[in-house]
mmCIF file of C-alpha atoms in Angstrom:
data_model
loop_
_atom_site.group_PDB
_atom_site.id
_atom_site.type_symbol
_atom_site.label_atom_id
_atom_site.label_comp_id
_atom_site.label_asym_id
_atom_site.label_seq_id
_atom_site.Cartn_x
_atom_site.Cartn_y
_atom_site.Cartn_z
ATOM 1 C CA MET P 1 81.061 40.407 42.622
ATOM 2 C CA TYR P 2 78.001 38.333 41.896
ATOM 3 C CA GLY P 3 80.169 35.385 40.987
ATOM 4 C CA ALA P 4 81.086 35.011 44.633
ATOM 5 C CA PHE P 5 77.586 33.803 45.462
ATOM 6 C CA PRO P 6 75.831 30.608 44.315
ATOM 7 C CA ALA P 7 72.896 30.901 41.914
ATOM 8 C CA MET P 8 69.543 31.436 43.590
ATOM 9 C CA ASN P 9 66.166 29.939 42.620
ATOM 10 C CA SER P 10 62.775 31.589 42.996
ATOM 11 C CA THR P 11 62.468 30.550 46.633
ATOM 12 C CA GLY P 12 65.638 32.379 47.571
ATOM 13 C CA LEU P 13 67.555 29.163 48.370
ATOM 14 C CA PRO P 14 70.891 28.261 46.718
ATOM 15 C CA ILE P 15 70.223 25.857 43.853
ATOM 16 C CA ASN P 16 73.210 23.673 44.726
ATOM 17 C CA THR P 17 72.061 23.393 48.317
ATOM 18 C CA THR P 18 68.560 22.447 47.270
ATOM 19 C CA GLN P 19 69.849 19.842 44.831
ATOM 20 C CA VAL P 20 72.168 18.348 47.442
ATOM 21 C CA SER P 21 69.296 18.213 49.936
ATOM 22 C CA ILE P 22 67.055 16.415 47.412
ATOM 23 C CA VAL P 23 69.796 13.897 46.573
ATOM 24 C CA ASN P 24 70.491 13.288 50.275
ATOM 25 C CA ASN P 25 66.796 12.728 50.956
ATOM 26 C CA LYS P 26 66.507 10.308 48.079
ATOM 27 C CA THR P 27 69.604 8.446 49.189
ATOM 28 C CA LEU P 28 68.307 8.291 52.773
ATOM 29 C CA GLU P 29 64.954 6.960 51.612
ATOM 30 C CA ILE P 30 66.641 4.295 49.490
ATOM 31 C CA VAL P 31 68.852 3.180 52.358
ATOM 32 C CA ARG P 32 65.865 3.232 54.765
ATOM 33 C CA MET P 33 63.726 1.085 52.412
ATOM 34 C CA THR P 34 66.654 -1.361 51.862
ATOM 35 C CA PHE P 35 67.173 -1.883 55.563
ATOM 36 C CA LEU P 36 63.421 -2.216 56.166
ATOM 37 C CA ILE P 37 63.074 -4.832 53.445
ATOM 38 C CA LEU P 38 66.031 -6.679 54.875
ATOM 39 C CA SER P 39 64.459 -6.480 58.358
ATOM 40 C CA TYR P 40 61.148 -7.795 57.057
ATOM 41 C CA PHE P 41 62.868 -10.618 55.193
ATOM 42 C CA CYS P 42 64.844 -11.706 58.263
ATOM 43 C CA PHE P 43 61.735 -11.399 60.422
ATOM 44 C CA CYS P 44 59.731 -13.637 58.006
ATOM 45 C CA PHE P 45 62.506 -16.218 57.970
ATOM 46 C CA PHE P 46 62.547 -16.145 61.789
ATOM 47 C CA ILE P 47 58.784 -16.600 61.983
ATOM 48 C CA TYR P 48 58.922 -19.502 59.540
ATOM 49 C CA PHE P 49 61.625 -21.285 61.516
ATOM 50 C CA ILE P 50 59.867 -20.604 64.822
ATOM 51 C CA THR P 51 56.613 -21.918 63.438
ATOM 52 C CA MET P 52 58.284 -25.169 62.471
ATOM 53 C CA ILE P 53 59.793 -25.626 65.903
ATOM 54 C CA LEU P 54 56.530 -24.769 67.700
ATOM 55 C CA TYR P 55 54.687 -27.134 65.423
ATOM 56 C CA ILE P 56 57.010 -29.917 66.515
ATOM 57 C CA PHE P 57 56.568 -28.941 70.131
ATOM 58 C CA PHE P 58 52.732 -28.800 70.169
ATOM 59 C CA SER P 59 52.319 -31.940 67.975
ATOM 60 C CA ASN P 60 54.427 -34.205 70.235
ATOM 61 C CA ALA P 61 53.012 -35.037 73.648
ATOM 62 C CA GLN P 62 56.352 -36.356 74.937
ATOM 63 C CA ILE P 63 58.122 -33.106 74.143
ATOM 64 C CA ARG P 64 55.352 -31.041 75.724
ATOM 65 C CA GLU P 65 55.860 -32.912 79.043
ATOM 66 C CA SER P 66 59.573 -31.998 79.193
ATOM 67 C CA ALA P 67 60.380 -28.916 81.281
ATOM 68 C CA ARG P 68 63.408 -28.254 79.102
ATOM 69 C CA TYR P 69 61.357 -27.972 75.944
ATOM 70 C CA VAL P 70 58.509 -26.089 77.587
ATOM 71 C CA LEU P 71 61.003 -23.379 78.613
ATOM 72 C CA PHE P 72 62.612 -23.431 75.118
ATOM 73 C CA ALA P 73 59.204 -23.002 73.443
ATOM 74 C CA HIS P 74 58.370 -20.190 75.856
ATOM 75 C CA MET P 75 61.644 -18.452 74.989
ATOM 76 C CA LEU P 76 60.800 -18.568 71.299
ATOM 77 C CA ILE P 77 57.290 -17.228 71.813
ATOM 78 C CA ASN P 78 58.651 -14.476 74.049
ATOM 79 C CA ASP P 79 61.317 -13.509 71.508
ATOM 80 C CA THR P 80 58.666 -13.397 68.793
ATOM 81 C CA LEU P 81 56.507 -11.020 70.794
ATOM 82 C CA TYR P 82 59.554 -8.878 71.476
ATOM 83 C CA LEU P 83 60.446 -8.623 67.778
ATOM 84 C CA ILE P 84 56.853 -7.869 66.705
ATOM 85 C CA GLY P 85 56.632 -5.054 69.203
ATOM 86 C CA GLY P 86 60.107 -3.766 68.324
ATOM 87 C CA LEU P 87 59.387 -3.841 64.607
ATOM 88 C CA PHE P 88 56.156 -1.925 65.136
ATOM 89 C CA LEU P 89 57.913 0.766 67.173
ATOM 90 C CA LEU P 90 60.684 1.011 64.552
ATOM 91 C CA VAL P 91 58.307 1.576 61.639
ATOM 92 C CA ALA P 92 56.156 3.981 63.675
ATOM 93 C CA SER P 93 59.164 6.093 64.614
ATOM 94 C CA LEU P 94 60.635 6.101 61.067
ATOM 95 C CA TYR P 95 57.415 7.306 59.527
ATOM 96 C CA LEU P 96 56.508 9.604 62.437
ATOM 97 C CA ALA P 97 53.172 7.830 63.155
ATOM 98 C CA PHE P 98 51.282 9.431 66.029
ATOM 99 C CA ILE P 99 49.764 6.784 68.308
ATOM 100 C CA PRO P 100 47.369 7.225 71.269
ATOM 101 C CA VAL P 101 49.279 7.174 74.514
ATOM 102 C CA PRO P 102 47.349 4.151 75.974
ATOM 103 C CA VAL P 103 48.120 2.077 72.862
ATOM 104 C CA CYS P 104 51.759 3.233 72.897
ATOM 105 C CA TYR P 105 52.108 2.312 76.559
ATOM 106 C CA VAL P 106 50.800 -1.181 75.936
ATOM 107 C CA ILE P 107 53.275 -1.773 73.122
ATOM 108 C CA VAL P 108 56.226 -0.331 75.042
ATOM 109 C CA THR P 109 55.226 -2.460 78.059
ATOM 110 C CA LEU P 110 55.178 -5.545 75.844
ATOM 111 C CA VAL P 111 58.641 -4.798 74.458
ATOM 112 C CA SER P 112 60.234 -3.932 77.801
ATOM 113 C CA CYS P 113 58.651 -6.866 79.604
ATOM 114 C CA THR P 114 59.666 -9.451 76.998
ATOM 115 C CA PHE P 115 63.146 -7.989 76.987
ATOM 116 C CA ARG P 116 63.443 -8.706 80.782
ATOM 117 C CA ILE P 117 61.796 -12.095 80.465
ATOM 118 C CA THR P 118 64.550 -13.460 78.146
ATOM 119 C CA PRO P 119 67.270 -13.487 80.873
ATOM 120 C CA TYR P 120 64.791 -14.812 83.504
ATOM 121 C CA ASN P 121 63.933 -17.690 81.204
ATOM 122 C CA LEU P 122 67.621 -18.413 80.569
ATOM 123 C CA ALA P 123 68.208 -18.544 84.283
ATOM 124 C CA VAL P 124 65.382 -21.084 84.800
ATOM 125 C CA MET P 125 66.695 -23.146 81.882
ATOM 126 C CA SER P 126 70.099 -23.256 83.522
ATOM 127 C CA LEU P 127 68.542 -24.302 86.837
ATOM 128 C CA GLU P 128 66.745 -27.124 85.040
ATOM 129 C CA ARG P 129 70.019 -28.460 83.656
ATOM 130 C CA TYR P 130 71.562 -28.111 87.126
ATOM 131 C CA VAL P 131 68.785 -30.213 88.691
ATOM 132 C CA ALA P 132 69.031 -32.789 85.873
ATOM 133 C CA ILE P 133 72.766 -33.300 86.477
ATOM 134 C CA CYS P 134 73.284 -32.582 90.190
ATOM 135 C CA HIS P 135 69.983 -33.966 91.500
ATOM 136 C CA PRO P 136 68.850 -36.539 88.836
ATOM 137 C CA LEU P 137 66.673 -38.513 91.247
ATOM 138 C CA ARG P 138 64.538 -35.437 91.939
ATOM 139 C CA HIS P 139 64.501 -34.065 88.378
ATOM 140 C CA ALA P 140 61.085 -35.619 87.563
ATOM 141 C CA GLU P 141 59.659 -34.072 90.740
ATOM 142 C CA PHE P 142 61.073 -30.565 90.373
ATOM 143 C CA CYS P 143 60.960 -30.269 86.590
ATOM 144 C CA SER P 144 57.614 -31.681 85.580
ATOM 145 C CA GLY P 145 55.504 -30.154 82.859
ATOM 146 C CA HIS P 146 53.122 -28.635 85.417
ATOM 147 C CA ARG P 147 55.954 -27.059 87.410
ATOM 148 C CA SER P 148 57.526 -25.615 84.283
ATOM 149 C CA THR P 149 54.203 -24.005 83.372
ATOM 150 C CA THR P 150 54.122 -22.504 86.886
ATOM 151 C CA ALA P 151 57.652 -21.260 86.408
ATOM 152 C CA VAL P 152 56.620 -19.536 83.163
ATOM 153 C CA ALA P 153 53.740 -17.774 84.976
ATOM 154 C CA LEU P 154 56.119 -16.636 87.747
ATOM 155 C CA ILE P 155 58.569 -15.351 85.121
ATOM 156 C CA TRP P 156 55.843 -13.218 83.542
ATOM 157 C CA ALA P 157 54.717 -11.935 86.945
ATOM 158 C CA LEU P 158 58.304 -10.948 87.729
ATOM 159 C CA GLY P 159 58.757 -9.368 84.288
ATOM 160 C CA LEU P 160 55.566 -7.313 84.555
ATOM 161 C CA THR P 161 56.122 -6.031 88.091
ATOM 162 C CA PRO P 162 58.454 -3.156 87.075
ATOM 163 C CA ASN P 163 55.926 -2.087 84.420
ATOM 164 C CA VAL P 164 53.147 -1.998 87.021
ATOM 165 C CA VAL P 165 55.326 0.238 89.237
ATOM 166 C CA ASP P 166 56.161 2.395 86.216
ATOM 167 C CA PHE P 167 52.502 2.769 85.282
ATOM 168 C CA ILE P 168 51.601 3.806 88.832
ATOM 169 C CA THR P 169 54.444 6.392 88.800
ATOM 170 C CA LEU P 170 53.322 7.665 85.401
ATOM 171 C CA SER P 171 49.693 7.909 86.461
ATOM 172 C CA LEU P 172 50.568 9.905 89.568
ATOM 173 C CA SER P 173 53.021 12.234 87.744
ATOM 174 C CA ALA P 174 51.356 12.942 84.391
ATOM 175 C CA GLU P 175 48.496 15.302 83.761
ATOM 176 C CA LYS P 176 45.139 13.708 83.002
ATOM 177 C CA ARG P 177 45.079 14.970 79.440
ATOM 178 C CA PHE P 178 48.400 13.220 78.789
ATOM 179 C CA PHE P 179 46.601 9.908 78.237
ATOM 180 C CA SER P 180 44.384 11.433 75.522
ATOM 181 C CA LEU P 181 47.340 12.648 73.451
ATOM 182 C CA ARG P 182 48.775 11.135 70.294
ATOM 183 C CA VAL P 183 52.542 10.786 70.382
ATOM 184 C CA ILE P 184 55.474 9.324 68.459
ATOM 185 C CA CYS P 185 55.747 6.141 70.448
ATOM 186 C CA SER P 186 58.890 5.555 72.431
ATOM 187 C CA LYS P 187 60.004 4.886 75.994
ATOM 188 C CA GLU P 188 61.271 8.446 76.273
ATOM 189 C CA THR P 189 57.904 9.873 75.330
ATOM 190 C CA LEU P 190 56.295 7.985 78.173
ATOM 191 C CA THR P 191 58.863 9.179 80.724
ATOM 192 C CA VAL P 192 57.528 12.169 82.684
ATOM 193 C CA ASN P 193 59.236 11.488 86.015
ATOM 194 C CA PRO P 194 62.954 10.827 86.630
ATOM 195 C CA THR P 195 61.893 8.093 89.066
ATOM 196 C CA GLN P 196 60.826 6.009 86.080
ATOM 197 C CA ASN P 197 64.434 5.994 84.691
ATOM 198 C CA THR P 198 65.753 5.183 88.150
ATOM 199 C CA ILE P 199 63.405 2.196 88.448
ATOM 200 C CA ARG P 200 64.351 0.907 84.979
ATOM 201 C CA SER P 201 68.079 1.212 85.656
ATOM 202 C CA ASN P 202 67.906 -0.488 89.035
ATOM 203 C CA VAL P 203 65.758 -3.343 87.686
ATOM 204 C CA LEU P 204 68.151 -3.874 84.780
ATOM 205 C CA VAL P 205 71.222 -4.016 87.028
ATOM 206 C CA ILE P 206 69.533 -6.383 89.548
ATOM 207 C CA THR P 207 68.309 -8.605 86.700
ATOM 208 C CA LEU P 208 71.722 -8.905 85.053
ATOM 209 C CA CYS P 209 73.500 -9.566 88.353
ATOM 210 C CA LEU P 210 70.950 -12.172 89.469
ATOM 211 C CA VAL P 211 70.832 -14.034 86.186
ATOM 212 C CA ALA P 212 74.614 -13.951 85.663
ATOM 213 C CA SER P 213 75.080 -15.328 89.213
ATOM 214 C CA ILE P 214 72.625 -18.184 88.604
ATOM 215 C CA ILE P 215 74.262 -19.125 85.295
ATOM 216 C CA ILE P 216 77.789 -19.043 86.730
ATOM 217 C CA TYR P 217 76.708 -21.053 89.785
ATOM 218 C CA THR P 218 74.944 -23.742 87.741
ATOM 219 C CA TYR P 219 77.872 -23.996 85.273
ATOM 220 C CA ILE P 220 80.390 -24.499 88.090
ATOM 221 C CA LYS P 221 78.218 -27.142 89.798
ATOM 222 C CA VAL P 222 77.546 -29.020 86.543
ATOM 223 C CA MET P 223 81.229 -29.027 85.539
ATOM 224 C CA LEU P 224 82.236 -30.303 89.028
ATOM 225 C CA VAL P 225 79.959 -33.258 88.484
ATOM 226 C CA ALA P 226 81.412 -33.765 85.003
ATOM 227 C CA HIS P 227 84.946 -33.698 86.495
ATOM 228 C CA LYS P 228 83.969 -36.323 89.073
ATOM 229 C CA LEU P 229 82.499 -38.581 86.404
ATOM 230 C CA GLY P 230 85.677 -38.200 84.379
ATOM 231 C CA SER P 231 83.980 -38.768 81.033
ATOM 232 C CA GLY P 232 84.322 -36.335 78.150
ATOM 233 C CA THR P 233 81.105 -37.638 76.574
ATOM 234 C CA SER P 234 78.954 -37.608 79.701
ATOM 235 C CA SER P 235 75.601 -35.879 79.925
ATOM 236 C CA ALA P 236 77.168 -33.536 82.471
ATOM 237 C CA ILE P 237 79.601 -32.214 79.823
ATOM 238 C CA LYS P 238 76.686 -31.651 77.426
ATOM 239 C CA ALA P 239 74.738 -29.909 80.177
ATOM 240 C CA GLY P 240 77.768 -27.684 80.919
ATOM 241 C CA ARG P 241 77.920 -26.724 77.257
ATOM 242 C CA THR P 242 74.209 -25.954 77.280
ATOM 243 C CA VAL P 243 74.625 -23.653 80.305
ATOM 244 C CA LEU P 244 77.479 -21.913 78.435
ATOM 245 C CA LEU P 245 75.138 -21.392 75.538
ATOM 246 C CA HIS P 246 72.686 -19.801 77.940
ATOM 247 C CA ALA P 247 75.440 -17.451 79.058
ATOM 248 C CA LEU P 248 76.161 -16.613 75.402
ATOM 249 C CA GLN P 249 72.473 -15.992 74.799
ATOM 250 C CA LEU P 250 72.366 -13.716 77.801
ATOM 251 C CA LEU P 251 75.254 -11.645 76.387
ATOM 252 C CA LEU P 252 73.602 -11.531 72.959
ATOM 253 C CA SER P 253 70.236 -10.440 74.344
ATOM 254 C CA MET P 254 71.962 -7.696 76.298
ATOM 255 C CA MET P 255 73.622 -6.412 73.087
ATOM 256 C CA SER P 256 70.594 -4.238 72.517
ATOM 257 C CA LEU P 257 71.783 -2.069 75.422
ATOM 258 C CA ILE P 258 74.689 -1.054 73.217
ATOM 259 C CA SER P 259 72.205 0.450 70.780
ATOM 260 C CA LEU P 260 70.909 2.802 73.497
ATOM 261 C CA TYR P 261 74.406 4.168 74.089
ATOM 262 C CA ILE P 262 75.019 4.589 70.330
ATOM 263 C CA GLU P 263 71.734 6.398 69.715
ATOM 264 C CA VAL P 264 72.260 8.778 72.605
ATOM 265 C CA ASN P 265 75.852 9.731 71.640
ATOM 266 C CA VAL P 266 75.657 9.630 67.812
ATOM 267 C CA LYS P 267 72.656 11.621 66.636
ATOM 268 C CA GLU P 268 73.737 12.687 63.149
ATOM 269 C CA TYR P 269 72.287 9.598 61.459
ATOM 270 C CA VAL P 270 69.252 8.842 63.634
ATOM 271 C CA VAL P 271 67.268 6.981 60.951
ATOM 272 C CA LEU P 272 70.075 4.694 59.906
ATOM 273 C CA LEU P 273 71.087 4.065 63.493
ATOM 274 C CA ALA P 274 67.543 3.094 64.474
ATOM 275 C CA ILE P 275 67.300 0.574 61.648
ATOM 276 C CA SER P 276 70.794 -0.859 61.995
ATOM 277 C CA ASN P 277 70.456 -1.138 65.826
ATOM 278 C CA PHE P 278 67.139 -2.915 65.430
ATOM 279 C CA LEU P 279 68.599 -5.334 62.882
ATOM 280 C CA PHE P 280 71.945 -6.139 64.497
ATOM 281 C CA PHE P 281 71.350 -5.655 68.217
ATOM 282 C CA MET P 282 67.697 -6.694 68.588
ATOM 283 C CA CYS P 283 66.997 -9.119 65.755
ATOM 284 C CA LEU P 284 70.339 -10.939 65.225
ATOM 285 C CA PRO P 285 70.677 -12.280 68.836
ATOM 286 C CA ARG P 286 67.154 -13.674 68.689
ATOM 287 C CA PHE P 287 67.587 -15.094 65.207
ATOM 288 C CA LEU P 288 70.618 -17.008 66.487
ATOM 289 C CA SER P 289 68.677 -18.415 69.466
ATOM 290 C CA PRO P 290 66.456 -20.933 67.577
ATOM 291 C CA LEU P 291 69.347 -21.851 65.371
ATOM 292 C CA ILE P 292 71.684 -22.544 68.274
ATOM 293 C CA TYR P 293 69.218 -24.475 70.371
ATOM 294 C CA GLY P 294 66.880 -25.941 67.708
ATOM 295 C CA LEU P 295 69.462 -27.381 65.345
ATOM 296 C CA ARG P 296 71.843 -28.389 68.134
ATOM 297 C CA ASP P 297 69.209 -30.336 70.050
ATOM 298 C CA GLU P 298 68.961 -33.984 68.980
ATOM 299 C CA VAL P 299 65.169 -34.232 69.270
ATOM 300 C CA PHE P 300 64.323 -30.995 67.408
ATOM 301 C CA GLY P 301 67.120 -31.575 64.918
ATOM 302 C CA LYS P 302 65.705 -34.991 64.046
ATOM 303 C CA TYR P 303 62.154 -33.669 63.610
ATOM 304 C CA LEU P 304 63.327 -30.632 61.599
ATOM 305 C CA ARG P 305 65.209 -32.828 59.190
ATOM 306 C CA LYS P 306 62.191 -35.020 58.866
ATOM 307 C CA LEU P 307 59.903 -32.074 58.157
ATOM 308 C CA TYR P 308 62.391 -30.651 55.680
ATOM 309 C CA SER P 309 62.665 -33.957 53.841
ATOM 310 C CA VAL P 310 58.837 -34.198 53.640
ATOM 311 C CA HIS P 311 58.636 -30.619 52.207
ATOM 312 C CA VAL P 312 61.315 -31.406 49.613
ATOM 313 C CA SER P 313 59.648 -34.643 48.548
ATOM 314 C CA ILE P 314 56.285 -32.843 48.135
ATOM 315 C CA LYS P 315 57.886 -30.155 45.980
ATOM 316 C CA LEU P 316 59.610 -32.728 43.824
ATOM 317 C CA ARG P 317 56.276 -34.410 43.116
#
C-alpha cells in the first residue's frame, strides 16, 4: 500500500519531485548564464567594431562632411543605444530587479524610440541615394553635412513624438503614487490605459508603411536611371544595391516584432525565450548592420584594413 506513493522528506514534499526541481533549476541557471555570457561577448565585439568605425568617421573631416556617412554613423550610434537599453532591460527582468518607475520609463522610452528611429534613418539614407543618382546636380545642395545634421534632429523629433503622447496618456490615467513605485521594468508594466497600446500599434503600422513605400519608390527610380545608362558597373547600379540593403536592414530590424509574438504565445520557457529573442531578433540584425555597410563601403573598408594592419604590426613588435 505504501509502495504506491513516492518517498517523502521532512517537508512533506516527494523527494523525487524536489530533486527534479533542483536539477531543473540548476540546468536553467546554467543555460541562462551561457546565453548571457554569449550576449555580453557579442555585445563587446559589436562595441569594438562600432568604435573603430566611429573613430574613422570623427577623425576624417572629408567623411564627416558626407551626408551618407553622417547618416551611417548616426545609425550605428542609435543601434548602440538600443542594444544598451535592451540589454539592461533583459538583465533586470531575468534577475527580477525592481526599478523606480521614472527610471524605468526613461529606459523604455530610449529603447522604443531608438527602435523607431532605425527605419526612419534607413528611409533618409535611401532618399540620399535617390538624390545622388536621380538629381546629381542638386546633391551637394540637398545633402550637405549641415542638412544631414538637421535631418537627424528631425528623425529624433519624429521618433520621440509617440513617447511624448504616451507619457501624457500615462500621466492622465495612472494614480499619482504609481510614479513612486518600484517595478520589474517592461513596456507592459508601464501600460495602464488601452489607448497606449492603440497608439503604439498605429505608429508602428504607419512607420512600416511609410518607410517601405519610400524604399520601394527610391529603388524603382534608381534602377530606372541605371537601365537608361545601360551600364552594369554604373554608380546607379551600386546605389540600387545599397537601397536593397536598406530594405534588407528594415526587414532585419523588424524581426524583433517576431519575438513579441513568440513570448505572448509560448510562455513555458519565459527565461530562455527572453534571452534567445534578445540575442537573435534584437542583437543579430544590428550586428549585421555595421558588417554589411562598413566592410562593403570602399572608404570605410580601406580605413578598417589600414587600422587592422597597424594593430597587427604593433602586436608583432
